[in-house]
């Protein structure tokens, strides 16, 4: 009976050791969701702070300031549109020449 108990304890210890590395891993957080929030906040602030900048210039600035960001002219235009819909002034841009 003691041999069975030792075997059960050994297998339980072995299982605990194999599970320990998995349990010690920090929970995975979607990096893109945190980054997306930062991209939007920065884009909105640049839209208001720099009315003379084009959407392309703002997208380039966002991408330069936030590592791994992929802001595009269209995404910045969308942020500007959403701000205009909610009544924020200073979000319009002049059309690009050409």
PDB file of C-alpha atoms in Angstrom:
ATOM      1  CA  UNK A   1       0.000   0.000   0.000  1.00  0.00           C
ATOM      2  CA  UNK A   2       2.866   2.339   0.806  1.00  0.00           C
ATOM      3  CA  UNK A   3       4.381   1.734  -2.636  1.00  0.00           C
ATOM      4  CA  UNK A   4       1.135   2.821  -4.317  1.00  0.00           C
ATOM      5  CA  UNK A   5       1.012   5.945  -2.152  1.00  0.00           C
ATOM      6  CA  UNK A   6       4.617   6.862  -3.079  1.00  0.00           C
ATOM      7  CA  UNK A   7       3.849   6.296  -6.757  1.00  0.00           C
ATOM      8  CA  UNK A   8       0.756   8.500  -6.530  1.00  0.00           C
ATOM      9  CA  UNK A   9       2.720  11.211  -4.728  1.00  0.00           C
ATOM     10  CA  UNK A  10       5.508  11.024  -7.311  1.00  0.00           C
ATOM     11  CA  UNK A  11       3.086  11.309 -10.233  1.00  0.00           C
ATOM     12  CA  UNK A  12       1.292  14.224  -8.534  1.00  0.00           C
ATOM     13  CA  UNK A  13       4.639  15.963  -8.007  1.00  0.00           C
ATOM     14  CA  UNK A  14       5.614  15.325 -11.631  1.00  0.00           C
ATOM     15  CA  UNK A  15       2.295  16.774 -12.840  1.00  0.00           C
ATOM     16  CA  UNK A  16       2.730  19.818 -10.618  1.00  0.00           C
ATOM     17  CA  UNK A  17       6.225  20.374 -11.999  1.00  0.00           C
ATOM     18  CA  UNK A  18       5.035  20.174 -15.601  1.00  0.00           C
ATOM     19  CA  UNK A  19       2.156  22.561 -14.881  1.00  0.00           C
ATOM     20  CA  UNK A  20       4.238  25.043 -12.887  1.00  0.00           C
ATOM     21  CA  UNK A  21       5.843  26.802 -15.881  1.00  0.00           C
ATOM     22  CA  UNK A  22       2.438  27.300 -17.496  1.00  0.00           C
ATOM     23  CA  UNK A  23       0.924  28.626 -14.297  1.00  0.00           C
ATOM     24  CA  UNK A  24       3.796  31.066 -13.763  1.00  0.00           C
ATOM     25  CA  UNK A  25       3.328  32.715 -17.169  1.00  0.00           C
ATOM     26  CA  UNK A  26       1.703  36.127 -16.967  1.00  0.00           C
ATOM     27  CA  UNK A  27      -1.712  36.392 -18.604  1.00  0.00           C
ATOM     28  CA  UNK A  28      -1.508  37.340 -22.260  1.00  0.00           C
ATOM     29  CA  UNK A  29      -2.740  40.798 -23.091  1.00  0.00           C
ATOM     30  CA  UNK A  30      -3.588  41.806 -26.631  1.00  0.00           C
ATOM     31  CA  UNK A  31      -0.873  44.276 -27.509  1.00  0.00           C
ATOM     32  CA  UNK A  32      -2.847  45.638 -30.419  1.00  0.00           C
ATOM     33  CA  UNK A  33      -5.725  46.741 -28.214  1.00  0.00           C
ATOM     34  CA  UNK A  34      -3.403  48.789 -25.971  1.00  0.00           C
ATOM     35  CA  UNK A  35      -1.564  50.189 -28.962  1.00  0.00           C
ATOM     36  CA  UNK A  36      -4.797  51.026 -30.794  1.00  0.00           C
ATOM     37  CA  UNK A  37      -5.948  53.128 -27.879  1.00  0.00           C
ATOM     38  CA  UNK A  38      -2.674  55.034 -27.941  1.00  0.00           C
ATOM     39  CA  UNK A  39      -2.837  55.525 -31.700  1.00  0.00           C
ATOM     40  CA  UNK A  40      -6.347  56.946 -31.513  1.00  0.00           C
ATOM     41  CA  UNK A  41      -5.603  59.258 -28.625  1.00  0.00           C
ATOM     42  CA  UNK A  42      -2.454  60.575 -30.284  1.00  0.00           C
ATOM     43  CA  UNK A  43      -4.130  60.979 -33.674  1.00  0.00           C
ATOM     44  CA  UNK A  44      -7.043  62.901 -32.149  1.00  0.00           C
ATOM     45  CA  UNK A  45      -4.736  65.226 -30.244  1.00  0.00           C
ATOM     46  CA  UNK A  46      -2.599  65.896 -33.343  1.00  0.00           C
ATOM     47  CA  UNK A  47      -5.712  66.597 -35.424  1.00  0.00           C
ATOM     48  CA  UNK A  48      -6.737  69.354 -33.037  1.00  0.00           C
ATOM     49  CA  UNK A  49      -3.247  70.695 -32.229  1.00  0.00           C
ATOM     50  CA  UNK A  50      -2.069  70.913 -35.852  1.00  0.00           C
ATOM     51  CA  UNK A  51      -4.917  71.979 -38.148  1.00  0.00           C
ATOM     52  CA  UNK A  52      -2.377  72.821 -40.871  1.00  0.00           C
ATOM     53  CA  UNK A  53      -1.098  69.237 -41.077  1.00  0.00           C
ATOM     54  CA  UNK A  54      -2.518  66.799 -43.621  1.00  0.00           C
ATOM     55  CA  UNK A  55      -3.933  63.434 -42.605  1.00  0.00           C
ATOM     56  CA  UNK A  56      -0.861  61.821 -44.180  1.00  0.00           C
ATOM     57  CA  UNK A  57       1.462  63.973 -42.038  1.00  0.00           C
ATOM     58  CA  UNK A  58      -0.485  63.080 -38.891  1.00  0.00           C
ATOM     59  CA  UNK A  59      -0.369  59.356 -39.753  1.00  0.00           C
ATOM     60  CA  UNK A  60       3.388  59.580 -40.298  1.00  0.00           C
ATOM     61  CA  UNK A  61       3.822  61.336 -36.946  1.00  0.00           C
ATOM     62  CA  UNK A  62       1.727  58.713 -35.126  1.00  0.00           C
ATOM     63  CA  UNK A  63       3.763  55.913 -36.713  1.00  0.00           C
ATOM     64  CA  UNK A  64       7.012  57.636 -35.737  1.00  0.00           C
ATOM     65  CA  UNK A  65       5.978  58.122 -32.106  1.00  0.00           C
ATOM     66  CA  UNK A  66       4.355  54.734 -31.428  1.00  0.00           C
ATOM     67  CA  UNK A  67       6.443  51.649 -32.068  1.00  0.00           C
ATOM     68  CA  UNK A  68       4.631  49.132 -34.228  1.00  0.00           C
ATOM     69  CA  UNK A  69       1.807  51.509 -35.171  1.00  0.00           C
ATOM     70  CA  UNK A  70       0.386  51.287 -38.686  1.00  0.00           C
ATOM     71  CA  UNK A  71      -1.749  54.405 -38.858  1.00  0.00           C
ATOM     72  CA  UNK A  72      -2.831  55.369 -42.343  1.00  0.00           C
ATOM     73  CA  UNK A  73      -4.191  58.521 -43.905  1.00  0.00           C
ATOM     74  CA  UNK A  74      -7.602  56.850 -44.023  1.00  0.00           C
ATOM     75  CA  UNK A  75      -7.576  55.922 -40.344  1.00  0.00           C
ATOM     76  CA  UNK A  76      -6.681  59.480 -39.342  1.00  0.00           C
ATOM     77  CA  UNK A  77      -9.451  60.755 -41.609  1.00  0.00           C
ATOM     78  CA  UNK A  78     -11.862  58.417 -39.804  1.00  0.00           C
ATOM     79  CA  UNK A  79     -10.821  59.784 -36.404  1.00  0.00           C
ATOM     80  CA  UNK A  80     -11.359  63.307 -37.708  1.00  0.00           C
ATOM     81  CA  UNK A  81     -14.787  62.382 -39.051  1.00  0.00           C
ATOM     82  CA  UNK A  82     -15.807  60.847 -35.719  1.00  0.00           C
ATOM     83  CA  UNK A  83     -14.638  63.980 -33.919  1.00  0.00           C
ATOM     84  CA  UNK A  84     -16.669  66.206 -36.286  1.00  0.00           C
ATOM     85  CA  UNK A  85     -19.724  63.998 -35.722  1.00  0.00           C
ATOM     86  CA  UNK A  86     -19.397  64.499 -31.972  1.00  0.00           C
ATOM     87  CA  UNK A  87     -19.063  68.284 -32.377  1.00  0.00           C
ATOM     88  CA  UNK A  88     -15.318  68.865 -31.979  1.00  0.00           C
ATOM     89  CA  UNK A  89     -14.161  71.987 -33.824  1.00  0.00           C
ATOM     90  CA  UNK A  90     -10.932  72.244 -35.791  1.00  0.00           C
ATOM     91  CA  UNK A  91     -11.004  68.794 -37.339  1.00  0.00           C
ATOM     92  CA  UNK A  92     -11.470  69.736 -41.012  1.00  0.00           C
ATOM     93  CA  UNK A  93      -8.580  69.648 -43.455  1.00  0.00           C
ATOM     94  CA  UNK A  94      -8.192  71.326 -46.803  1.00  0.00           C
ATOM     95  CA  UNK A  95      -8.110  68.855 -49.695  1.00  0.00           C
ATOM     96  CA  UNK A  96      -4.649  68.046 -50.952  1.00  0.00           C
ATOM     97  CA  UNK A  97      -3.685  69.771 -54.164  1.00  0.00           C
ATOM     98  CA  UNK A  98      -3.368  67.539 -57.145  1.00  0.00           C
TER      99      UNK A  98
END
